[in-house]
Amino acid sequence: MLVTRFAPSPTGHLHLGHVWSAWQAWRRARDEGGRFLLRIEDIDAGRCRPEYEAAILDDLAWLGLEWERPVLRQSDHLDRYGAALATIREQGLAYPCFCTRADIRREIEAAGAAPHGPPDDLPGNQQDPMGGLRYPGTCRGLSAAERQARIGRGDAHAWRLDAAAAAARFGALTWRDEEAGAVAADPAPSGDVVLARKDVPTSYHLAVTVDDARQGVTLVVRGADLFAATHVHRLLQAILGLPAPLYCHHPLLLDAEGKRFAKRDRSLTLRALREEGLSPAEVIALAENWRSR
Ligand code: GLU
């Protein structure tokens, strides 16, 4: 049976791009006699707000979407992600990383790139495909004794995937995208992604992979900005022995200047459109027209 989901992070109000993702996922499930799930991705306690979560549920209900209860809220399941991290560690495919963001930038500079601006200014090969800094692997080379000593004395640390070792262990992997077809997984450009942050015992990559499998999601509908992340998720699925769903990465809705919508752009939030008096059908038509411009 087809199982789709919409997985917003309650860090702001939904905008037209989210409307498109949610509506597509819901419509596919409805048309094909499947199930539609809603998942609140709220692991980032510093940025997520209960009032945004409430607004998201209210907006989706207003749009006419129906989802199964209970809604999975990731912050309620941190133990699950901890267990998945343990599985990866047991296979020797994760390592503790003690670096700060400043350490990472310094390391990249020392390697000769000398970036001085924000991450956006980094040359392509220093950046991961999701727009962050690609980790230069500093802590991968620490000895077991040093790792233990630093953890023992309470040094703050994240856990990172040893992406090259994992890719070598699992060999050629593919995943399927409805638009792109069969895709050869290439997690290398993302580098050694964080599996568990210093402040949160998981990361987006780990939690989304665990939950899509746990909830039996068979089709992941999301924006093309997460296409690169799927390469990483496919590798994590292999390590954790989880099935790979089908993906549909839809093109991003762009604003009048050709820039993608961001949660900070208030004008095209569902809230603002509702306040302007648009009906649900008009909002969906707007998203559809936007997409075909
Ligand atoms: N929580 C993510 C976001 O709000 C989406 C994750 C996903 O669809 O895989 O951008």
PDB file of C-alpha atoms and ligand atoms in Angstrom:
ATOM      1  CA  MET A   1       0.000   0.000   0.000  1.00  0.00           C
ATOM      2  CA  LEU A   2       1.168   3.508  -0.793  1.00  0.00           C
ATOM      3  CA  VAL A   3       2.228   5.408   2.339  1.00  0.00           C
ATOM      4  CA  THR A   4       3.223   9.068   1.967  1.00  0.00           C
ATOM      5  CA  ARG A   5       4.152  11.700   4.503  1.00  0.00           C
ATOM      6  CA  PHE A   6       4.724  15.383   5.037  1.00  0.00           C
ATOM      7  CA  ALA A   7       7.489  16.128   7.529  1.00  0.00           C
ATOM      8  CA  PRO A   8       7.714  19.836   8.367  1.00  0.00           C
ATOM      9  CA  SER A   9      10.038  21.367  10.933  1.00  0.00           C
ATOM     10  CA  PRO A  10       8.128  23.807  13.154  1.00  0.00           C
ATOM     11  CA  THR A  11      10.660  26.594  12.742  1.00  0.00           C
ATOM     12  CA  GLY A  12       8.269  28.973  10.946  1.00  0.00           C
ATOM     13  CA  HIS A  13       5.008  29.181   9.076  1.00  0.00           C
ATOM     14  CA  LEU A  14       4.291  27.017   6.047  1.00  0.00           C
ATOM     15  CA  HIS A  15       4.785  28.725   2.717  1.00  0.00           C
ATOM     16  CA  LEU A  16       3.603  27.886  -0.781  1.00  0.00           C
ATOM     17  CA  GLY A  17       6.446  25.432  -1.336  1.00  0.00           C
ATOM     18  CA  HIS A  18       5.353  23.423   1.693  1.00  0.00           C
ATOM     19  CA  VAL A  19       1.762  23.559   0.505  1.00  0.00           C
ATOM     20  CA  TRP A  20       2.852  21.946  -2.722  1.00  0.00           C
ATOM     21  CA  SER A  21       4.785  19.120  -0.985  1.00  0.00           C
ATOM     22  CA  ALA A  22       2.044  18.408   1.528  1.00  0.00           C
ATOM     23  CA  TRP A  23      -0.735  18.554  -1.004  1.00  0.00           C
ATOM     24  CA  GLN A  24       1.093  16.277  -3.469  1.00  0.00           C
ATOM     25  CA  ALA A  25       1.805  13.697  -0.775  1.00  0.00           C
ATOM     26  CA  TRP A  26      -1.778  13.812   0.499  1.00  0.00           C
ATOM     27  CA  ARG A  27      -3.342  13.726  -2.983  1.00  0.00           C
ATOM     28  CA  ARG A  28      -1.253  10.750  -4.073  1.00  0.00           C
ATOM     29  CA  ALA A  29      -2.308   8.774  -0.999  1.00  0.00           C
ATOM     30  CA  ARG A  30      -5.953   9.750  -1.472  1.00  0.00           C
ATOM     31  CA  ASP A  31      -6.017   8.929  -5.199  1.00  0.00           C
ATOM     32  CA  GLU A  32      -4.239   5.608  -4.811  1.00  0.00           C
ATOM     33  CA  GLY A  33      -6.098   4.384  -1.709  1.00  0.00           C
ATOM     34  CA  GLY A  34      -3.002   4.818   0.453  1.00  0.00           C
ATOM     35  CA  ARG A  35      -2.187   6.382   3.811  1.00  0.00           C
ATOM     36  CA  PHE A  36      -0.957   9.895   4.495  1.00  0.00           C
ATOM     37  CA  LEU A  37       1.133  10.620   7.594  1.00  0.00           C
ATOM     38  CA  LEU A  38       2.287  13.824   9.197  1.00  0.00           C
ATOM     39  CA  ARG A  39       5.558  13.955  11.097  1.00  0.00           C
ATOM     40  CA  ILE A  40       6.797  16.905  13.117  1.00  0.00           C
ATOM     41  CA  GLU A  41      10.583  17.152  12.743  1.00  0.00           C
ATOM     42  CA  ASP A  42      11.351  19.095  15.886  1.00  0.00           C
ATOM     43  CA  ILE A  43      14.745  17.825  16.996  1.00  0.00           C
ATOM     44  CA  ASP A  44      16.246  21.308  16.837  1.00  0.00           C
ATOM     45  CA  ALA A  45      14.933  22.539  20.188  1.00  0.00           C
ATOM     46  CA  GLY A  46      16.575  25.939  19.734  1.00  0.00           C
ATOM     47  CA  ARG A  47      14.674  26.747  16.548  1.00  0.00           C
ATOM     48  CA  CYS A  48      11.387  24.837  16.885  1.00  0.00           C
ATOM     49  CA  ARG A  49       8.406  26.484  18.572  1.00  0.00           C
ATOM     50  CA  PRO A  50       5.143  24.884  19.782  1.00  0.00           C
ATOM     51  CA  GLU A  51       3.195  27.790  18.307  1.00  0.00           C
ATOM     52  CA  TYR A  52       4.596  27.008  14.853  1.00  0.00           C
ATOM     53  CA  GLU A  53       3.623  23.361  15.265  1.00  0.00           C
ATOM     54  CA  ALA A  54       0.081  24.398  16.202  1.00  0.00           C
ATOM     55  CA  ALA A  55      -0.044  26.779  13.231  1.00  0.00           C
ATOM     56  CA  ILE A  56       1.167  24.044  10.838  1.00  0.00           C
ATOM     57  CA  LEU A  57      -1.545  21.626  11.983  1.00  0.00           C
ATOM     58  CA  ASP A  58      -4.142  24.372  11.737  1.00  0.00           C
ATOM     59  CA  ASP A  59      -3.000  25.408   8.241  1.00  0.00           C
ATOM     60  CA  LEU A  60      -2.991  21.840   6.912  1.00  0.00           C
ATOM     61  CA  ALA A  61      -6.456  21.156   8.322  1.00  0.00           C
ATOM     62  CA  TRP A  62      -7.676  24.413   6.773  1.00  0.00           C
ATOM     63  CA  LEU A  63      -6.304  23.245   3.413  1.00  0.00           C
ATOM     64  CA  GLY A  64      -8.488  20.159   3.760  1.00  0.00           C
ATOM     65  CA  LEU A  65      -5.726  17.607   4.315  1.00  0.00           C
ATOM     66  CA  GLU A  66      -6.405  14.668   6.618  1.00  0.00           C
ATOM     67  CA  TRP A  67      -3.711  12.627   8.258  1.00  0.00           C
ATOM     68  CA  GLU A  68      -3.504   9.626  10.544  1.00  0.00           C
ATOM     69  CA  ARG A  69      -3.263  10.102  14.295  1.00  0.00           C
ATOM     70  CA  PRO A  70      -1.187  10.125  16.370  1.00  0.00           C
ATOM     71  CA  VAL A  71       1.230  12.496  14.698  1.00  0.00           C
ATOM     72  CA  LEU A  72       4.833  11.402  15.202  1.00  0.00           C
ATOM     73  CA  ARG A  73       6.855  14.086  16.914  1.00  0.00           C
ATOM     74  CA  GLN A  74      10.573  13.369  16.630  1.00  0.00           C
ATOM     75  CA  SER A  75      11.500  14.910  19.974  1.00  0.00           C
ATOM     76  CA  ASP A  76       9.443  12.147  21.642  1.00  0.00           C
ATOM     77  CA  HIS A  77      11.633   9.429  20.110  1.00  0.00           C
ATOM     78  CA  LEU A  78      15.223  10.401  20.729  1.00  0.00           C
ATOM     79  CA  ASP A  79      15.931   6.918  22.148  1.00  0.00           C
ATOM     80  CA  ARG A  80      15.114   5.385  18.760  1.00  0.00           C
ATOM     81  CA  TYR A  81      17.706   7.500  17.026  1.00  0.00           C
ATOM     82  CA  GLY A  82      20.186   6.662  19.787  1.00  0.00           C
ATOM     83  CA  ALA A  83      19.662   2.970  19.053  1.00  0.00           C
ATOM     84  CA  ALA A  84      20.265   3.563  15.337  1.00  0.00           C
ATOM     85  CA  LEU A  85      23.464   5.468  16.111  1.00  0.00           C
ATOM     86  CA  ALA A  86      24.606   2.559  18.295  1.00  0.00           C
ATOM     87  CA  THR A  87      24.062   0.191  15.346  1.00  0.00           C
ATOM     88  CA  ILE A  88      26.224   2.389  13.134  1.00  0.00           C
ATOM     89  CA  ARG A  89      28.907   2.702  15.816  1.00  0.00           C
ATOM     90  CA  GLU A  90      28.989  -1.054  16.374  1.00  0.00           C
ATOM     91  CA  GLN A  91      29.895  -1.437  12.717  1.00  0.00           C
ATOM     92  CA  GLY A  92      32.779   0.980  13.179  1.00  0.00           C
ATOM     93  CA  LEU A  93      31.206   3.488  10.798  1.00  0.00           C
ATOM     94  CA  ALA A  94      30.828   6.486  13.122  1.00  0.00           C
ATOM     95  CA  TYR A  95      33.364   8.522  15.051  1.00  0.00           C
ATOM     96  CA  PRO A  96      33.199  11.258  17.688  1.00  0.00           C
ATOM     97  CA  CYS A  97      33.976  14.753  16.438  1.00  0.00           C
ATOM     98  CA  PHE A  98      35.110  17.423  18.886  1.00  0.00           C
ATOM     99  CA  CYS A  99      35.414  20.256  16.359  1.00  0.00           C
ATOM    100  CA  THR A 100      33.589  23.552  16.649  1.00  0.00           C
ATOM    101  CA  ARG A 101      32.383  25.363  13.538  1.00  0.00           C
ATOM    102  CA  ALA A 102      35.363  27.700  13.961  1.00  0.00           C
ATOM    103  CA  ASP A 103      37.738  24.694  14.047  1.00  0.00           C
ATOM    104  CA  ILE A 104      36.212  23.396  10.827  1.00  0.00           C
ATOM    105  CA  ARG A 105      36.598  26.742   9.075  1.00  0.00           C
ATOM    106  CA  ARG A 106      40.171  27.041  10.308  1.00  0.00           C
ATOM    107  CA  GLU A 107      40.970  23.578   9.039  1.00  0.00           C
ATOM    108  CA  ILE A 108      39.514  24.370   5.633  1.00  0.00           C
ATOM    109  CA  GLU A 109      41.484  27.618   5.510  1.00  0.00           C
ATOM    110  CA  ALA A 110      44.662  25.813   6.464  1.00  0.00           C
ATOM    111  CA  ALA A 111      44.044  23.439   3.580  1.00  0.00           C
ATOM    112  CA  GLY A 112      44.546  26.434   1.305  1.00  0.00           C
ATOM    113  CA  ALA A 113      41.081  27.667   0.499  1.00  0.00           C
ATOM    114  CA  ALA A 114      41.139  30.679   2.854  1.00  0.00           C
ATOM    115  CA  PRO A 115      37.426  31.456   2.771  1.00  0.00           C
ATOM    116  CA  HIS A 116      36.545  34.656   4.607  1.00  0.00           C
ATOM    117  CA  GLY A 117      32.851  35.066   4.088  1.00  0.00           C
ATOM    118  CA  PRO A 118      29.853  33.040   5.170  1.00  0.00           C
ATOM    119  CA  PRO A 119      29.557  29.387   4.048  1.00  0.00           C
ATOM    120  CA  ASP A 120      27.848  30.540   0.838  1.00  0.00           C
ATOM    121  CA  ASP A 121      31.129  32.043  -0.314  1.00  0.00           C
ATOM    122  CA  LEU A 122      33.059  28.825  -0.045  1.00  0.00           C
ATOM    123  CA  PRO A 123      34.365  27.322  -3.252  1.00  0.00           C
ATOM    124  CA  GLY A 124      32.225  24.422  -4.387  1.00  0.00           C
ATOM    125  CA  ASN A 125      34.540  21.722  -3.189  1.00  0.00           C
ATOM    126  CA  GLN A 126      34.443  22.978   0.415  1.00  0.00           C
ATOM    127  CA  GLN A 127      30.687  23.064   0.587  1.00  0.00           C
ATOM    128  CA  ASP A 128      28.331  20.172   1.092  1.00  0.00           C
ATOM    129  CA  PRO A 129      25.381  19.974  -1.335  1.00  0.00           C
ATOM    130  CA  MET A 130      23.005  21.201   1.367  1.00  0.00           C
ATOM    131  CA  GLY A 131      24.894  24.456   1.678  1.00  0.00           C
ATOM    132  CA  GLY A 132      26.911  23.744   4.817  1.00  0.00           C
ATOM    133  CA  LEU A 133      30.626  23.278   5.321  1.00  0.00           C
ATOM    134  CA  ARG A 134      31.878  19.917   4.190  1.00  0.00           C
ATOM    135  CA  TYR A 135      33.699  18.427   7.143  1.00  0.00           C
ATOM    136  CA  PRO A 136      37.395  18.044   6.361  1.00  0.00           C
ATOM    137  CA  GLY A 137      37.661  14.846   8.417  1.00  0.00           C
ATOM    138  CA  THR A 138      39.857  16.225  11.200  1.00  0.00           C
ATOM    139  CA  CYS A 139      38.641  13.913  13.978  1.00  0.00           C
ATOM    140  CA  ARG A 140      38.455  10.817  11.779  1.00  0.00           C
ATOM    141  CA  GLY A 141      42.146  10.246  12.377  1.00  0.00           C
ATOM    142  CA  LEU A 142      42.116  10.427  16.194  1.00  0.00           C
ATOM    143  CA  SER A 143      43.333   7.294  17.914  1.00  0.00           C
ATOM    144  CA  ALA A 144      40.926   5.180  19.940  1.00  0.00           C
ATOM    145  CA  ALA A 145      42.835   6.143  23.093  1.00  0.00           C
ATOM    146  CA  GLU A 146      42.537   9.850  22.354  1.00  0.00           C
ATOM    147  CA  ARG A 147      38.832   9.553  21.606  1.00  0.00           C
ATOM    148  CA  GLN A 148      38.273   7.765  24.880  1.00  0.00           C
ATOM    149  CA  ALA A 149      40.328  10.246  26.854  1.00  0.00           C
ATOM    150  CA  ARG A 150      38.486  13.229  25.429  1.00  0.00           C
ATOM    151  CA  ILE A 151      35.054  11.688  25.921  1.00  0.00           C
ATOM    152  CA  GLY A 152      36.162  10.644  29.421  1.00  0.00           C
ATOM    153  CA  ARG A 153      37.023  14.191  30.366  1.00  0.00           C
ATOM    154  CA  GLY A 154      33.666  15.409  29.146  1.00  0.00           C
ATOM    155  CA  ASP A 155      34.660  17.193  25.902  1.00  0.00           C
ATOM    156  CA  ALA A 156      31.543  18.074  23.900  1.00  0.00           C
ATOM    157  CA  HIS A 157      31.334  15.923  20.790  1.00  0.00           C
ATOM    158  CA  ALA A 158      29.103  15.124  17.859  1.00  0.00           C
ATOM    159  CA  TRP A 159      29.057  11.766  16.060  1.00  0.00           C
ATOM    160  CA  ARG A 160      29.872  11.685  12.368  1.00  0.00           C
ATOM    161  CA  LEU A 161      29.429   9.067   9.686  1.00  0.00           C
ATOM    162  CA  ASP A 162      32.642   7.686   8.246  1.00  0.00           C
ATOM    163  CA  ALA A 163      31.145   8.071   4.781  1.00  0.00           C
ATOM    164  CA  ALA A 164      34.041   6.671   2.755  1.00  0.00           C
ATOM    165  CA  ALA A 165      34.344   3.557   4.921  1.00  0.00           C
ATOM    166  CA  ALA A 166      30.588   3.002   4.800  1.00  0.00           C
ATOM    167  CA  ALA A 167      30.418   3.491   1.031  1.00  0.00           C
ATOM    168  CA  ALA A 168      33.311   1.039   0.581  1.00  0.00           C
ATOM    169  CA  ARG A 169      31.626  -1.530   2.830  1.00  0.00           C
ATOM    170  CA  PHE A 170      28.229  -1.392   1.109  1.00  0.00           C
ATOM    171  CA  GLY A 171      29.373  -0.965  -2.485  1.00  0.00           C
ATOM    172  CA  ALA A 172      27.202   0.419  -5.277  1.00  0.00           C
ATOM    173  CA  LEU A 173      23.781   1.487  -4.045  1.00  0.00           C
ATOM    174  CA  THR A 174      20.907   2.917  -6.052  1.00  0.00           C
ATOM    175  CA  TRP A 175      17.638   4.587  -5.235  1.00  0.00           C
ATOM    176  CA  ARG A 176      14.661   5.524  -7.378  1.00  0.00           C
ATOM    177  CA  ASP A 177      13.236   8.938  -7.990  1.00  0.00           C
ATOM    178  CA  GLU A 178       9.967   9.269  -9.882  1.00  0.00           C
ATOM    179  CA  GLU A 179      11.356  12.056 -12.041  1.00  0.00           C
ATOM    180  CA  ALA A 180      15.048  11.145 -12.272  1.00  0.00           C
ATOM    181  CA  GLY A 181      14.610   7.352 -12.471  1.00  0.00           C
ATOM    182  CA  ALA A 182      17.300   5.060 -11.052  1.00  0.00           C
ATOM    183  CA  VAL A 183      19.956   7.128  -9.293  1.00  0.00           C
ATOM    184  CA  ALA A 184      23.379   5.809  -8.269  1.00  0.00           C
ATOM    185  CA  ALA A 185      23.896   6.834  -4.644  1.00  0.00           C
ATOM    186  CA  ASP A 186      26.786   9.262  -4.303  1.00  0.00           C
ATOM    187  CA  PRO A 187      27.096  10.290  -0.659  1.00  0.00           C
ATOM    188  CA  ALA A 188      30.713  11.476  -1.035  1.00  0.00           C
ATOM    189  CA  PRO A 189      29.951  15.172  -1.758  1.00  0.00           C
ATOM    190  CA  SER A 190      28.156  15.455   1.589  1.00  0.00           C
ATOM    191  CA  GLY A 191      31.208  14.116   3.384  1.00  0.00           C
ATOM    192  CA  ASP A 192      31.120  12.806   6.953  1.00  0.00           C
ATOM    193  CA  VAL A 193      27.673  14.092   7.889  1.00  0.00           C
ATOM    194  CA  VAL A 194      26.643  14.543  11.511  1.00  0.00           C
ATOM    195  CA  LEU A 195      24.589  11.658  12.889  1.00  0.00           C
ATOM    196  CA  ALA A 196      24.198  13.071  16.393  1.00  0.00           C
ATOM    197  CA  ARG A 197      24.831  16.693  17.248  1.00  0.00           C
ATOM    198  CA  LYS A 198      26.597  17.977  20.327  1.00  0.00           C
ATOM    199  CA  ASP A 199      23.364  19.380  21.717  1.00  0.00           C
ATOM    200  CA  VAL A 200      20.848  16.900  20.275  1.00  0.00           C
ATOM    201  CA  PRO A 201      21.415  13.125  20.236  1.00  0.00           C
ATOM    202  CA  THR A 202      20.481  12.816  16.554  1.00  0.00           C
ATOM    203  CA  SER A 203      20.537  14.773  13.285  1.00  0.00           C
ATOM    204  CA  TYR A 204      18.122  15.396  10.425  1.00  0.00           C
ATOM    205  CA  HIS A 205      19.769  12.674   8.311  1.00  0.00           C
ATOM    206  CA  LEU A 206      19.568   9.974  10.959  1.00  0.00           C
ATOM    207  CA  ALA A 207      16.088  10.815  12.254  1.00  0.00           C
ATOM    208  CA  VAL A 208      14.476  11.080   8.817  1.00  0.00           C
ATOM    209  CA  THR A 209      15.971   7.771   7.680  1.00  0.00           C
ATOM    210  CA  VAL A 210      14.871   5.942  10.826  1.00  0.00           C
ATOM    211  CA  ASP A 211      11.373   7.400  10.791  1.00  0.00           C
ATOM    212  CA  ASP A 212      10.581   6.922   7.118  1.00  0.00           C
ATOM    213  CA  ALA A 213      11.360   3.228   7.576  1.00  0.00           C
ATOM    214  CA  ARG A 214       9.680   2.890  10.952  1.00  0.00           C
ATOM    215  CA  GLN A 215       6.495   4.484   9.670  1.00  0.00           C
ATOM    216  CA  GLY A 216       6.505   2.285   6.566  1.00  0.00           C
ATOM    217  CA  VAL A 217       6.681   5.242   4.186  1.00  0.00           C
ATOM    218  CA  THR A 218       6.811   3.954   0.594  1.00  0.00           C
ATOM    219  CA  LEU A 219       6.915   7.300  -1.250  1.00  0.00           C
ATOM    220  CA  VAL A 220       8.817  10.335   0.030  1.00  0.00           C
ATOM    221  CA  VAL A 221       7.610  13.540  -1.635  1.00  0.00           C
ATOM    222  CA  ARG A 222       9.859  16.516  -0.924  1.00  0.00           C
ATOM    223  CA  GLY A 223      11.574  19.449  -2.572  1.00  0.00           C
ATOM    224  CA  ALA A 224      14.553  19.110  -4.903  1.00  0.00           C
ATOM    225  CA  ASP A 225      16.718  20.873  -2.292  1.00  0.00           C
ATOM    226  CA  LEU A 226      16.848  17.521  -0.473  1.00  0.00           C
ATOM    227  CA  PHE A 227      17.893  15.475  -3.517  1.00  0.00           C
ATOM    228  CA  ALA A 228      21.527  15.440  -2.356  1.00  0.00           C
ATOM    229  CA  ALA A 229      20.483  14.358   1.135  1.00  0.00           C
ATOM    230  CA  THR A 230      18.835  11.265  -0.329  1.00  0.00           C
ATOM    231  CA  HIS A 231      22.263   9.938  -1.364  1.00  0.00           C
ATOM    232  CA  VAL A 232      23.218  10.004   2.314  1.00  0.00           C
ATOM    233  CA  HIS A 233      19.897   8.516   3.400  1.00  0.00           C
ATOM    234  CA  ARG A 234      20.348   5.616   0.978  1.00  0.00           C
ATOM    235  CA  LEU A 235      23.720   4.817   2.565  1.00  0.00           C
ATOM    236  CA  LEU A 236      22.226   5.018   6.066  1.00  0.00           C
ATOM    237  CA  GLN A 237      19.428   2.671   4.965  1.00  0.00           C
ATOM    238  CA  ALA A 238      22.050   0.153   3.854  1.00  0.00           C
ATOM    239  CA  ILE A 239      23.976   0.409   7.137  1.00  0.00           C
ATOM    240  CA  LEU A 240      20.817   0.083   9.225  1.00  0.00           C
ATOM    241  CA  GLY A 241      19.269  -2.661   7.074  1.00  0.00           C
ATOM    242  CA  LEU A 242      16.231  -0.509   6.239  1.00  0.00           C
ATOM    243  CA  PRO A 243      14.185  -0.545   3.017  1.00  0.00           C
ATOM    244  CA  ALA A 244      14.589   2.287   0.510  1.00  0.00           C
ATOM    245  CA  PRO A 245      11.320   4.032  -0.354  1.00  0.00           C
ATOM    246  CA  LEU A 246      10.567   5.578  -3.737  1.00  0.00           C
ATOM    247  CA  TYR A 247      11.303   9.307  -3.870  1.00  0.00           C
ATOM    248  CA  CYS A 248       9.692  12.201  -5.662  1.00  0.00           C
ATOM    249  CA  HIS A 249      11.826  15.342  -5.458  1.00  0.00           C
ATOM    250  CA  HIS A 250       9.715  18.076  -6.930  1.00  0.00           C
ATOM    251  CA  PRO A 251      11.205  21.304  -8.319  1.00  0.00           C
ATOM    252  CA  LEU A 252      11.241  24.137  -5.806  1.00  0.00           C
ATOM    253  CA  LEU A 253       8.720  26.916  -6.075  1.00  0.00           C
ATOM    254  CA  LEU A 254      10.626  30.111  -6.748  1.00  0.00           C
ATOM    255  CA  ASP A 255       9.669  33.670  -5.958  1.00  0.00           C
ATOM    256  CA  ALA A 256       9.445  36.512  -8.477  1.00  0.00           C
ATOM    257  CA  GLU A 257      13.236  36.986  -8.383  1.00  0.00           C
ATOM    258  CA  GLY A 258      13.850  33.305  -9.005  1.00  0.00           C
ATOM    259  CA  LYS A 259      14.880  32.654  -5.404  1.00  0.00           C
ATOM    260  CA  ARG A 260      13.405  29.788  -3.426  1.00  0.00           C
ATOM    261  CA  PHE A 261      10.825  30.586  -0.801  1.00  0.00           C
ATOM    262  CA  ALA A 262      12.145  30.731   2.700  1.00  0.00           C
ATOM    263  CA  LYS A 263      10.213  30.617   5.925  1.00  0.00           C
ATOM    264  CA  ARG A 264      11.256  34.213   6.560  1.00  0.00           C
ATOM    265  CA  ASP A 265       9.429  35.458   3.431  1.00  0.00           C
ATOM    266  CA  ARG A 266       6.150  36.320   5.049  1.00  0.00           C
ATOM    267  CA  SER A 267       4.163  37.281   1.983  1.00  0.00           C
ATOM    268  CA  LEU A 268       3.646  33.780   0.657  1.00  0.00           C
ATOM    269  CA  THR A 269       3.082  31.992   3.917  1.00  0.00           C
ATOM    270  CA  LEU A 270      -0.178  30.151   4.132  1.00  0.00           C
ATOM    271  CA  ARG A 271      -1.021  32.427   7.078  1.00  0.00           C
ATOM    272  CA  ALA A 272      -0.707  35.549   4.971  1.00  0.00           C
ATOM    273  CA  LEU A 273      -2.672  34.056   2.076  1.00  0.00           C
ATOM    274  CA  ARG A 274      -5.431  33.016   4.479  1.00  0.00           C
ATOM    275  CA  GLU A 275      -5.508  36.496   5.979  1.00  0.00           C
ATOM    276  CA  GLU A 276      -5.848  37.929   2.481  1.00  0.00           C
ATOM    277  CA  GLY A 277      -9.034  35.904   2.147  1.00  0.00           C
ATOM    278  CA  LEU A 278      -7.921  33.194  -0.314  1.00  0.00           C
ATOM    279  CA  SER A 279      -9.811  29.894  -0.181  1.00  0.00           C
ATOM    280  CA  PRO A 280      -8.008  26.521   0.119  1.00  0.00           C
ATOM    281  CA  ALA A 281      -8.737  25.818  -3.552  1.00  0.00           C
ATOM    282  CA  GLU A 282      -7.265  29.188  -4.509  1.00  0.00           C
ATOM    283  CA  VAL A 283      -4.109  28.545  -2.479  1.00  0.00           C
ATOM    284  CA  ILE A 284      -3.605  25.170  -4.136  1.00  0.00           C
ATOM    285  CA  ALA A 285      -4.243  26.707  -7.562  1.00  0.00           C
ATOM    286  CA  LEU A 286      -1.676  29.386  -6.747  1.00  0.00           C
ATOM    287  CA  ALA A 287       0.921  26.735  -5.877  1.00  0.00           C
ATOM    288  CA  GLU A 288       0.089  24.859  -9.055  1.00  0.00           C
ATOM    289  CA  ASN A 289       0.323  27.954 -11.254  1.00  0.00           C
ATOM    290  CA  TRP A 290       3.542  28.947  -9.588  1.00  0.00           C
ATOM    291  CA  ARG A 291       5.006  25.573 -10.349  1.00  0.00           C
ATOM    292  CA  SER A 292       4.121  25.745 -14.019  1.00  0.00           C
ATOM    293  CA  ARG A 293       5.375  29.289 -14.570  1.00  0.00           C
TER     294      ARG A 293
HETATM  295  N1  GLU B   1      11.849  18.558   8.000  1.00  0.00           N
HETATM  296  C1  GLU B   1      12.360  18.927   6.728  1.00  0.00           C
HETATM  297  C2  GLU B   1      12.017  20.366   6.410  1.00  0.00           C
HETATM  298  O1  GLU B   1      11.160  20.959   7.011  1.00  0.00           O
HETATM  299  C3  GLU B   1      11.826  18.078   5.582  1.00  0.00           C
HETATM  300  C4  GLU B   1      12.349  16.716   5.646  1.00  0.00           C
HETATM  301  C5  GLU B   1      11.919  15.766   4.557  1.00  0.00           C
HETATM  302  O2  GLU B   1      10.869  15.966   3.917  1.00  0.00           O
HETATM  303  O3  GLU B   1      12.626  14.789   4.393  1.00  0.00           O
HETATM  304  O4  GLU B   1      12.628  20.933   5.556  1.00  0.00           O
END
